[in-house]
Amino acid sequence: MSVIIKQYFDFNIISDNFSEVMQGFWQTILLSLIGGFFALLWGLVLSLIRQLPGRAFAPLRGLAIAYIDAFRGIPMLLVLLLVSTGLAALSSDGVIPDFIGQPTFFGKTSPFWWGIYALVITYGAYMAEVYRAGLEAVPRGQMEAARSLGMSHGQAMRRVIVPQAVTKVIPPLLNDFIALMKDTSLVSVIGFIEVVQAGKDIQSATFNSSALTLGAVLFLLTTIPLARIVDKMISGQSSKTQRAIP
Amino acid sequence: MSEAFIGLRGIYKRYGDLEVLRGIDADIKKGEVVCVIGPSGSGKSTLLRCTNLLEAPDEGVIVLDGKEIDVKGGDVDYLRKNVGMVFQSFNLFPHKSAVENVSMAPQMVLNRSSKECEERARKLLDRVGLGAKVDEYPDRLSGGQQQRVAIARALAMDPQVMLFDEVTSALDPELVKEVLDVMRELADEGMTMIVVTHEMGFAKEVADRVIFMDGGKIVEQGPPSEVLGNPKEERTKRFLGLVLEH
């Protein structure tokens, strides 16, 4: 029993390597926040393209649907590998500029930004589906009222439909954000040190898993409060709709 | 014909095999109040929704103030800016207060200043008897109050014609009168109105003309005293018999 405890909860290992793991976790947070932010935007853009009216926009709608289907169906690890190897090769061949192929914005390394690309590409597709559910949950009469007042489709979307849709889907978007945060650990496979890779390095050096345990605890300290917030919001929303029905 | 302010010419509307409107011709003079009655499924709501092209007819021409608008690819904006509509289900924007509901469209569509629009919105809400409710959100208003906000919202665009689509059908009986009173005032002030309604008392009292529709066609029309008081057509008699019995 004590061997097990020592393997996973060795406080000497944890305190010796605490700052290293925390630095890794900070990278995890950065990946999550920056990737999450752009995935939220990209998902909204995709869902709006998907909702464009009329025959003229059919090709664009088709592209958006194809994109969403494709990237919901491919593992993010694969996207990550395709992005990192492909972009690096293309930019060294001079096909694409370096600031796209091997970006180093704000002093972050290329693997960091490739990770951001993969997170945004994949989670943009997931979040587009969440937004779509929200947009479709806004009653048809809202669009009709806006259009009957002379608003264009774009104006009605921006001022009437999207604000209502987004408030409805904040909880599922937060759920996707939790999933995204966990998937940032995949970026370790292209040589980026985030919290999981940091723990793994310590484990290789010490033959002890306590640093990984610390990583798990750090994840839980972030994701459990987020999950509770989601629950609160959902119960708040349902009690509001229950009140609205006389 | 020349005195027609708004004219519907040969309006056809099909949903697949179902022919909902089968050649509607109607001319409405400026300031005229026309009530459209008929059994459910007779096409009267569809006719109203075709009048501002919320629903695109398959054939026909709409004339407004001497300007012909083809139902396919015509000047929808011109039509919608000049034709206001009030819906059975109110369709207020739930994320906006009463005054914002009213001031939003003129600000966005007519590019008026926000101050001007807000002052106007307050005046309009005052006029429909809701001067004390300007800052309330729709879910804090009764059905009758919501519908009066919806009327004010349509009036804020300074429409030449107002369409009313069974606007009292979703209201509790004791709230019907407050909405009809506002409509009666509008009629007295000379607004051109097309009113789809089941309120025979209102039609009898306020309408200049009553149109009875059945099976996607106009069966009979004329002054309320004739159509409601002394109908010629067998189908009109049958319908009125059923409606007035209870």
Coordinates of C-alpha atoms in Angstrom, one line a residue:
Chain A
M1 CA 0.0 0.0 0.0
S2 CA 2.7 2.5 0.9
V3 CA 4.5 1.6 -2.3
I4 CA 1.4 2.6 -4.2
I5 CA 1.0 5.8 -2.3
K6 CA 4.7 6.6 -2.8
Q7 CA 4.4 5.9 -6.6
Y8 CA 1.5 8.4 -6.9
F9 CA 1.7 10.8 -4.0
D10 CA 5.3 11.4 -3.1
F11 CA 5.3 14.8 -1.7
N12 CA 9.1 15.2 -2.0
I13 CA 8.9 14.6 -5.8
I14 CA 5.9 17.0 -6.0
S15 CA 7.6 19.8 -4.1
D16 CA 10.9 19.4 -5.9
N17 CA 9.2 19.6 -9.3
F18 CA 6.3 21.9 -8.4
S19 CA 7.4 24.9 -10.4
E20 CA 8.3 22.8 -13.5
V21 CA 4.8 21.3 -13.5
M22 CA 3.2 24.6 -12.9
Q23 CA 5.1 26.1 -15.8
G24 CA 3.7 23.2 -17.9
F25 CA 0.2 23.9 -16.6
W26 CA 0.6 27.6 -17.5
Q27 CA 1.2 26.5 -21.1
T28 CA -1.9 24.3 -21.0
I29 CA -3.9 27.3 -19.8
L30 CA -2.5 29.4 -22.7
L31 CA -3.3 26.8 -25.3
S32 CA -6.8 26.5 -23.8
L33 CA -7.6 30.2 -23.6
I34 CA -6.1 31.2 -27.0
G35 CA -7.3 28.1 -28.8
G36 CA -10.7 28.3 -27.1
F37 CA -11.2 31.9 -28.0
F38 CA -10.5 31.4 -31.7
A39 CA -12.4 28.2 -31.8
L40 CA -15.5 30.0 -30.4
L41 CA -15.2 32.7 -33.1
W42 CA -14.5 30.2 -35.9
G43 CA -17.3 28.0 -34.9
L44 CA -19.7 30.9 -34.9
V45 CA -18.5 32.0 -38.4
L46 CA -19.0 28.4 -39.7
S47 CA -22.5 28.1 -38.2
L48 CA -23.5 31.5 -39.7
I49 CA -22.2 30.5 -43.1
R50 CA -24.3 27.3 -42.8
Q51 CA -27.4 29.4 -42.1
L52 CA -27.0 31.8 -45.1
P53 CA -30.3 31.9 -47.0
G54 CA -31.1 31.6 -50.7
R55 CA -29.8 29.6 -53.6
A56 CA -26.8 31.9 -54.3
F57 CA -25.1 30.8 -51.0
A58 CA -25.7 27.1 -51.6
P59 CA -22.0 26.4 -52.5
L60 CA -20.8 28.2 -49.4
R61 CA -23.2 26.3 -47.2
G62 CA -22.0 23.1 -48.8
L63 CA -18.4 24.0 -48.0
A64 CA -19.2 24.8 -44.4
I65 CA -21.1 21.5 -44.0
A66 CA -18.3 19.5 -45.6
Y67 CA -15.8 21.2 -43.3
I68 CA -17.8 20.5 -40.2
D69 CA -18.4 16.9 -41.2
A70 CA -14.7 16.3 -42.0
F71 CA -13.2 17.8 -38.8
R72 CA -15.7 16.3 -36.5
G73 CA -14.8 12.9 -37.9
I74 CA -11.0 13.1 -37.8
P75 CA -9.1 12.6 -34.5
M76 CA -7.5 15.8 -33.4
L77 CA -4.2 14.1 -33.0
L78 CA -4.2 13.4 -36.7
V79 CA -5.1 17.0 -37.5
L80 CA -2.3 18.1 -35.3
L81 CA 0.2 15.9 -37.1
L82 CA -1.0 16.9 -40.5
V83 CA -0.8 20.6 -39.6
S84 CA 2.6 20.5 -38.0
T85 CA 4.5 18.3 -40.5
G86 CA 2.7 19.8 -43.5
L87 CA 3.0 23.4 -42.7
A88 CA 6.7 23.1 -41.7
A89 CA 7.4 21.4 -45.0
L90 CA 5.4 23.9 -47.1
S91 CA 7.0 26.9 -45.5
S92 CA 10.5 25.6 -45.9
D93 CA 9.7 24.9 -49.6
G94 CA 8.6 28.6 -49.8
V95 CA 5.0 27.7 -50.8
I96 CA 3.5 29.5 -47.8
P97 CA 5.1 32.4 -45.8
D98 CA 6.9 31.5 -42.7
F99 CA 4.6 33.5 -40.4
I100 CA 1.9 31.0 -41.4
G101 CA 3.9 27.8 -41.8
Q102 CA 6.3 28.3 -38.8
P103 CA 4.7 31.0 -36.7
T104 CA 6.5 32.4 -33.7
F105 CA 4.1 35.2 -32.6
F106 CA 4.6 36.6 -29.1
G107 CA 7.8 34.6 -28.6
K108 CA 5.9 31.3 -28.6
T109 CA 7.4 28.4 -30.6
S110 CA 5.9 26.9 -33.7
P111 CA 4.6 23.7 -32.0
F112 CA 2.6 26.0 -29.7
W113 CA 0.9 27.7 -32.7
W114 CA 0.5 24.4 -34.6
G115 CA -1.3 23.2 -31.5
I116 CA -3.5 26.3 -31.6
Y117 CA -4.3 25.7 -35.3
A118 CA -5.3 22.1 -34.6
L119 CA -7.5 23.0 -31.7
V120 CA -9.2 25.8 -33.6
I121 CA -9.7 23.6 -36.7
T122 CA -11.2 20.7 -34.7
Y123 CA -13.1 22.5 -32.0
G124 CA -14.4 25.1 -34.5
A125 CA -16.2 22.3 -36.1
Y126 CA -17.6 21.0 -32.8
M127 CA -18.7 24.4 -31.7
A128 CA -20.3 25.2 -35.1
E129 CA -22.7 22.3 -34.3
V130 CA -23.5 23.7 -30.9
Y131 CA -24.2 27.2 -32.3
R132 CA -26.3 25.6 -35.0
A133 CA -28.5 24.0 -32.3
G134 CA -28.8 27.4 -30.6
L135 CA -29.7 29.2 -33.9
E136 CA -32.3 26.7 -34.7
A137 CA -33.8 26.9 -31.2
V138 CA -34.7 30.6 -31.7
P139 CA -38.3 30.6 -32.8
R140 CA -38.9 31.3 -36.5
G141 CA -41.2 34.2 -35.6
Q142 CA -38.1 36.2 -34.4
M143 CA -36.6 36.2 -37.9
E144 CA -40.0 36.9 -39.4
A145 CA -40.6 39.9 -37.1
A146 CA -37.1 41.3 -37.8
R147 CA -37.5 40.9 -41.6
S148 CA -41.0 42.4 -41.5
L149 CA -39.5 45.4 -39.9
G150 CA -37.2 45.8 -42.9
M151 CA -34.0 44.4 -41.4
S152 CA -31.7 42.5 -43.7
H153 CA -30.8 38.8 -43.0
G154 CA -27.5 40.0 -41.7
Q155 CA -28.9 42.7 -39.4
A156 CA -31.5 40.3 -38.1
M157 CA -28.9 37.7 -37.4
R158 CA -26.6 40.1 -35.6
R159 CA -29.1 41.9 -33.5
V160 CA -31.9 39.5 -33.0
I161 CA -31.0 35.9 -33.6
V162 CA -27.4 35.4 -32.6
P163 CA -27.7 37.2 -29.2
Q164 CA -30.6 34.9 -28.3
A165 CA -28.8 31.8 -29.7
V166 CA -25.5 32.4 -27.9
T167 CA -27.1 32.8 -24.5
K168 CA -28.9 29.5 -25.0
V169 CA -25.7 27.6 -25.9
I170 CA -23.2 29.0 -23.3
P171 CA -23.4 25.8 -21.2
P172 CA -22.7 23.3 -24.1
L173 CA -20.0 25.7 -25.4
L174 CA -18.4 25.5 -21.9
N175 CA -18.6 21.7 -22.1
D176 CA -16.7 21.8 -25.4
F177 CA -14.2 24.1 -23.8
I178 CA -13.6 21.5 -21.0
A179 CA -13.0 18.9 -23.7
L180 CA -10.7 21.3 -25.6
M181 CA -8.7 21.9 -22.5
K182 CA -8.1 18.2 -22.0
D183 CA -7.1 17.8 -25.6
T184 CA -4.4 20.4 -25.3
S185 CA -2.3 17.5 -23.9
L186 CA -2.1 16.1 -27.4
V187 CA 0.1 18.9 -28.4
S188 CA 2.9 17.2 -26.4
V189 CA 3.4 14.7 -29.2
I190 CA 4.8 17.4 -31.5
G191 CA 7.4 18.3 -28.8
F192 CA 5.6 21.0 -26.9
I193 CA 5.9 20.9 -23.1
E194 CA 2.6 21.4 -21.5
V195 CA 1.5 19.9 -18.1
V196 CA 1.3 16.3 -19.3
Q197 CA 4.7 16.3 -21.0
A198 CA 6.2 18.1 -18.0
G199 CA 4.9 15.3 -15.7
K200 CA 6.1 12.6 -18.1
D201 CA 9.6 14.1 -18.3
I202 CA 9.8 14.0 -14.5
Q203 CA 8.4 10.5 -14.4
S204 CA 11.1 9.3 -16.8
A205 CA 13.8 11.0 -14.7
T206 CA 12.5 9.8 -11.3
F207 CA 10.6 6.6 -12.1
N208 CA 7.8 8.1 -10.0
S209 CA 4.3 9.2 -11.2
S210 CA 3.6 11.9 -8.6
A211 CA 4.3 14.8 -11.0
L212 CA 1.6 13.3 -13.3
T213 CA -0.7 13.1 -10.3
L214 CA -0.1 16.8 -9.7
G215 CA -1.0 17.5 -13.3
A216 CA -4.2 15.6 -12.9
V217 CA -5.1 17.5 -9.8
L218 CA -4.4 20.8 -11.6
F219 CA -6.8 19.7 -14.4
L220 CA -9.5 18.8 -11.8
L221 CA -9.1 22.1 -10.0
T222 CA -10.0 23.9 -13.3
T223 CA -12.5 21.5 -14.9
I224 CA -14.7 20.7 -11.9
P225 CA -15.6 24.3 -11.1
L226 CA -16.3 24.8 -14.8
A227 CA -18.6 21.8 -14.8
R228 CA -20.4 23.2 -11.7
I229 CA -20.8 26.5 -13.5
V230 CA -22.4 24.7 -16.5
D231 CA -24.8 22.9 -14.1
K232 CA -25.8 26.1 -12.4
M233 CA -26.4 27.8 -15.7
I234 CA -28.5 24.9 -17.1
S235 CA -30.7 24.7 -14.0
G236 CA -31.0 28.5 -14.1
Q237 CA -32.1 28.4 -17.7
S238 CA -34.7 25.6 -17.2
S239 CA -36.2 27.3 -14.2
K240 CA -36.5 30.5 -16.2
T241 CA -38.3 28.8 -19.1
Q242 CA -40.6 27.0 -16.6
R243 CA -41.6 30.4 -15.2
A244 CA -42.3 31.7 -18.7
I245 CA -45.0 29.1 -19.3
P246 CA -48.1 30.3 -17.5
Chain B
M1 CA -58.3 50.4 -60.2
S2 CA -56.3 53.6 -60.2
E3 CA -57.2 54.5 -56.7
A4 CA -55.8 51.2 -55.3
F5 CA -53.1 52.0 -52.8
I6 CA -52.1 48.4 -52.3
G7 CA -53.0 45.9 -54.8
L8 CA -52.6 42.1 -55.1
R9 CA -52.7 40.8 -58.6
G10 CA -53.1 37.1 -59.4
I11 CA -51.4 35.8 -56.3
Y12 CA -50.8 32.1 -56.4
K13 CA -49.0 30.1 -53.6
R14 CA -48.4 26.4 -53.6
Y15 CA -46.7 24.1 -51.0
G16 CA -45.8 21.1 -53.1
D17 CA -49.2 19.8 -54.4
L18 CA -51.2 21.9 -52.0
E19 CA -52.5 25.1 -53.6
V20 CA -53.0 27.5 -50.7
L21 CA -53.7 30.6 -52.7
R22 CA -55.5 30.2 -56.1
G23 CA -55.4 33.5 -57.8
I24 CA -56.1 36.3 -55.4
D25 CA -56.9 39.8 -56.7
A26 CA -57.6 42.6 -54.3
D27 CA -57.3 46.3 -54.3
I28 CA -57.3 48.3 -51.1
K29 CA -57.7 52.1 -51.0
K30 CA -55.7 54.4 -48.9
G31 CA -57.2 54.6 -45.4
E32 CA -59.4 51.5 -46.0
V33 CA -59.7 48.9 -43.3
V34 CA -60.2 45.4 -44.8
C35 CA -61.0 42.5 -42.5
V36 CA -60.3 39.0 -44.0
I37 CA -62.3 36.2 -42.5
G38 CA -62.6 32.6 -43.3
P39 CA -62.2 29.1 -41.9
S40 CA -58.7 27.9 -40.9
G41 CA -56.7 26.7 -43.8
S42 CA -58.5 29.0 -46.2
G43 CA -55.3 30.8 -46.9
K44 CA -56.0 34.1 -45.2
S45 CA -52.8 34.1 -43.1
T46 CA -50.7 33.0 -46.1
L47 CA -52.3 35.9 -48.1
L48 CA -51.2 38.3 -45.4
R49 CA -47.7 36.9 -45.3
C50 CA -47.4 37.1 -49.1
T51 CA -48.4 40.7 -49.0
N52 CA -45.1 41.7 -47.4
L53 CA -43.3 38.8 -49.1
L54 CA -42.5 37.0 -45.8
E55 CA -43.7 34.1 -47.9
A56 CA -42.8 34.3 -51.6
P57 CA -45.9 33.7 -53.8
D58 CA -45.3 31.5 -56.8
E59 CA -47.0 34.0 -59.1
G60 CA -48.4 37.5 -59.0
V61 CA -47.6 41.1 -58.6
I62 CA -48.0 43.4 -55.6
V63 CA -48.6 47.1 -56.2
L64 CA -47.9 49.6 -53.5
D65 CA -48.5 53.3 -54.0
G66 CA -48.3 52.9 -57.8
K67 CA -45.1 50.9 -57.7
E68 CA -45.2 47.3 -59.0
I69 CA -43.2 44.7 -57.1
D70 CA -42.7 41.4 -58.8
V71 CA -43.1 38.6 -56.2
K72 CA -39.9 37.0 -57.5
G73 CA -36.9 39.2 -57.1
G74 CA -38.9 42.5 -56.7
D75 CA -38.0 45.3 -54.3
V76 CA -38.6 43.5 -51.0
D77 CA -37.0 46.3 -49.0
Y78 CA -39.3 48.9 -50.3
L79 CA -42.3 46.7 -49.5
R80 CA -41.2 45.8 -46.0
K81 CA -40.3 49.4 -45.1
N82 CA -43.8 50.5 -46.0
V83 CA -45.8 47.6 -44.7
G84 CA -45.9 46.9 -41.0
M85 CA -47.0 43.6 -39.6
V86 CA -48.3 42.3 -36.3
F87 CA -48.3 38.6 -35.5
Q88 CA -50.5 36.3 -33.6
S89 CA -47.6 35.2 -31.4
F90 CA -46.3 38.8 -30.8
N91 CA -42.7 37.9 -31.7
L92 CA -41.2 40.6 -29.5
F93 CA -37.5 40.4 -29.1
P94 CA -37.1 38.8 -25.6
H95 CA -33.6 40.2 -25.0
K96 CA -34.7 43.8 -25.5
S97 CA -36.8 46.0 -23.4
A98 CA -40.1 47.4 -24.7
V99 CA -38.6 50.7 -25.8
E100 CA -35.6 48.9 -27.4
N101 CA -38.0 46.6 -29.3
V102 CA -39.7 49.7 -30.7
S103 CA -36.6 51.9 -31.4
M104 CA -34.4 49.2 -32.9
A105 CA -35.6 48.8 -36.5
P106 CA -35.9 52.5 -37.4
Q107 CA -32.4 53.0 -36.0
M108 CA -31.0 50.2 -38.0
V109 CA -33.0 50.3 -41.2
L110 CA -33.8 54.0 -41.5
N111 CA -30.5 55.2 -40.0
R112 CA -32.1 57.6 -37.6
S113 CA -30.3 58.7 -34.5
S114 CA -30.7 56.6 -31.4
K115 CA -32.0 59.6 -29.4
E116 CA -34.6 60.4 -32.0
C117 CA -35.7 56.8 -32.2
E118 CA -35.9 56.4 -28.4
E119 CA -38.0 59.5 -28.0
R120 CA -40.3 58.4 -30.8
A121 CA -40.5 54.9 -29.2
R122 CA -41.5 56.4 -25.9
K123 CA -44.2 58.4 -27.6
L124 CA -45.6 55.4 -29.5
L125 CA -45.6 53.3 -26.3
D126 CA -47.4 56.1 -24.6
R127 CA -49.9 56.1 -27.4
V128 CA -50.7 52.4 -27.0
G129 CA -51.1 53.0 -23.2
L130 CA -47.8 51.6 -22.1
G131 CA -46.0 54.8 -21.1
A132 CA -45.3 53.2 -17.7
K133 CA -43.8 50.0 -19.1
V134 CA -41.1 51.3 -21.5
D135 CA -38.2 49.7 -19.7
E136 CA -39.9 46.3 -19.0
Y137 CA -38.8 43.2 -20.8
P138 CA -41.4 41.2 -22.8
D139 CA -41.5 38.3 -20.2
R140 CA -42.7 40.8 -17.6
L141 CA -45.6 42.0 -19.8
S142 CA -49.1 40.4 -20.2
G143 CA -50.1 39.1 -23.7
G144 CA -52.2 42.2 -24.3
Q145 CA -49.3 44.5 -23.4
Q146 CA -46.9 42.5 -25.5
Q147 CA -49.2 42.8 -28.5
R148 CA -49.5 46.5 -28.0
V149 CA -45.7 46.8 -27.9
A150 CA -45.6 44.8 -31.1
I151 CA -48.1 47.3 -32.7
A152 CA -45.9 50.2 -31.6
R153 CA -42.9 48.5 -32.9
A154 CA -44.5 48.2 -36.4
L155 CA -45.7 51.8 -36.3
A156 CA -42.2 53.0 -35.5
M157 CA -41.2 52.3 -39.1
D158 CA -43.9 54.8 -40.3
P159 CA -45.6 52.2 -42.5
Q160 CA -48.2 53.1 -45.1
V161 CA -50.1 49.9 -44.5
M162 CA -50.5 47.7 -41.5
L163 CA -51.1 43.9 -41.6
F164 CA -52.6 42.2 -38.6
D165 CA -52.4 38.4 -38.5
E166 CA -55.0 37.1 -36.0
V167 CA -53.4 39.3 -33.4
T168 CA -55.9 38.6 -30.6
S169 CA -56.2 34.8 -31.1
A170 CA -53.4 34.0 -28.6
L171 CA -54.8 36.4 -25.9
D172 CA -56.9 35.7 -22.8
P173 CA -60.4 37.0 -23.5
E174 CA -60.1 39.8 -21.0
L175 CA -57.0 41.2 -22.8
V176 CA -58.6 41.2 -26.3
K177 CA -60.3 44.5 -25.9
E178 CA -57.2 46.6 -25.1
V179 CA -55.6 45.4 -28.3
L180 CA -58.7 45.9 -30.4
D181 CA -59.1 49.4 -29.0
V182 CA -55.6 50.4 -30.2
M183 CA -56.4 49.0 -33.6
R184 CA -59.7 50.9 -33.7
E185 CA -57.9 54.1 -32.9
L186 CA -55.5 53.4 -35.7
A187 CA -58.3 52.9 -38.1
D188 CA -60.0 56.1 -37.0
E189 CA -56.7 57.9 -37.7
G190 CA -56.9 56.8 -41.3
M191 CA -54.3 53.9 -41.3
T192 CA -54.7 51.5 -44.2
M193 CA -55.2 48.1 -42.6
I194 CA -55.6 44.5 -43.6
V195 CA -56.8 42.5 -40.7
V196 CA -57.1 38.8 -40.6
T197 CA -59.4 38.1 -37.7
H198 CA -62.0 35.9 -36.0
E199 CA -63.4 38.9 -34.1
M200 CA -66.7 39.4 -36.0
G201 CA -67.7 42.3 -33.7
F202 CA -64.6 44.2 -34.6
A203 CA -65.0 43.4 -38.3
K204 CA -68.6 44.6 -38.2
E205 CA -67.8 47.8 -36.4
V206 CA -64.5 48.9 -37.9
A207 CA -64.1 47.3 -41.3
D208 CA -64.9 49.3 -44.5
R209 CA -64.9 46.0 -46.3
V210 CA -65.0 42.3 -45.3
I211 CA -63.4 39.7 -47.5
F212 CA -64.5 36.1 -47.0
M213 CA -62.0 33.5 -48.1
D214 CA -62.2 29.8 -48.5
G215 CA -60.1 27.2 -50.3
G216 CA -57.5 29.8 -51.3
K217 CA -60.0 32.1 -53.1
I218 CA -62.0 35.1 -52.3
V219 CA -65.6 33.9 -52.1
E220 CA -67.4 37.1 -51.3
Q221 CA -66.5 40.6 -50.3
G222 CA -68.3 43.8 -49.6
P223 CA -69.3 46.1 -46.7
P224 CA -69.7 44.3 -43.4
S225 CA -73.4 44.9 -43.3
E226 CA -73.7 42.8 -46.5
V227 CA -71.1 40.1 -46.0
L228 CA -71.7 39.6 -42.3
G229 CA -75.3 40.7 -42.2
N230 CA -76.7 39.4 -45.4
P231 CA -74.3 37.1 -47.1
K232 CA -75.1 35.9 -50.6
E233 CA -72.8 32.9 -50.9
E234 CA -73.8 29.6 -49.4
R235 CA -70.3 29.0 -48.1
T236 CA -70.2 32.4 -46.3
K237 CA -73.6 31.6 -44.7
R238 CA -72.4 28.3 -43.5
F239 CA -69.2 29.7 -42.0
L240 CA -71.0 32.6 -40.3
G241 CA -73.6 30.2 -39.0
L242 CA -70.8 28.2 -37.3
V243 CA -68.9 31.2 -36.0
L244 CA -71.9 33.2 -34.7
E245 CA -73.7 30.2 -33.2
H246 CA -71.6 29.9 -30.0

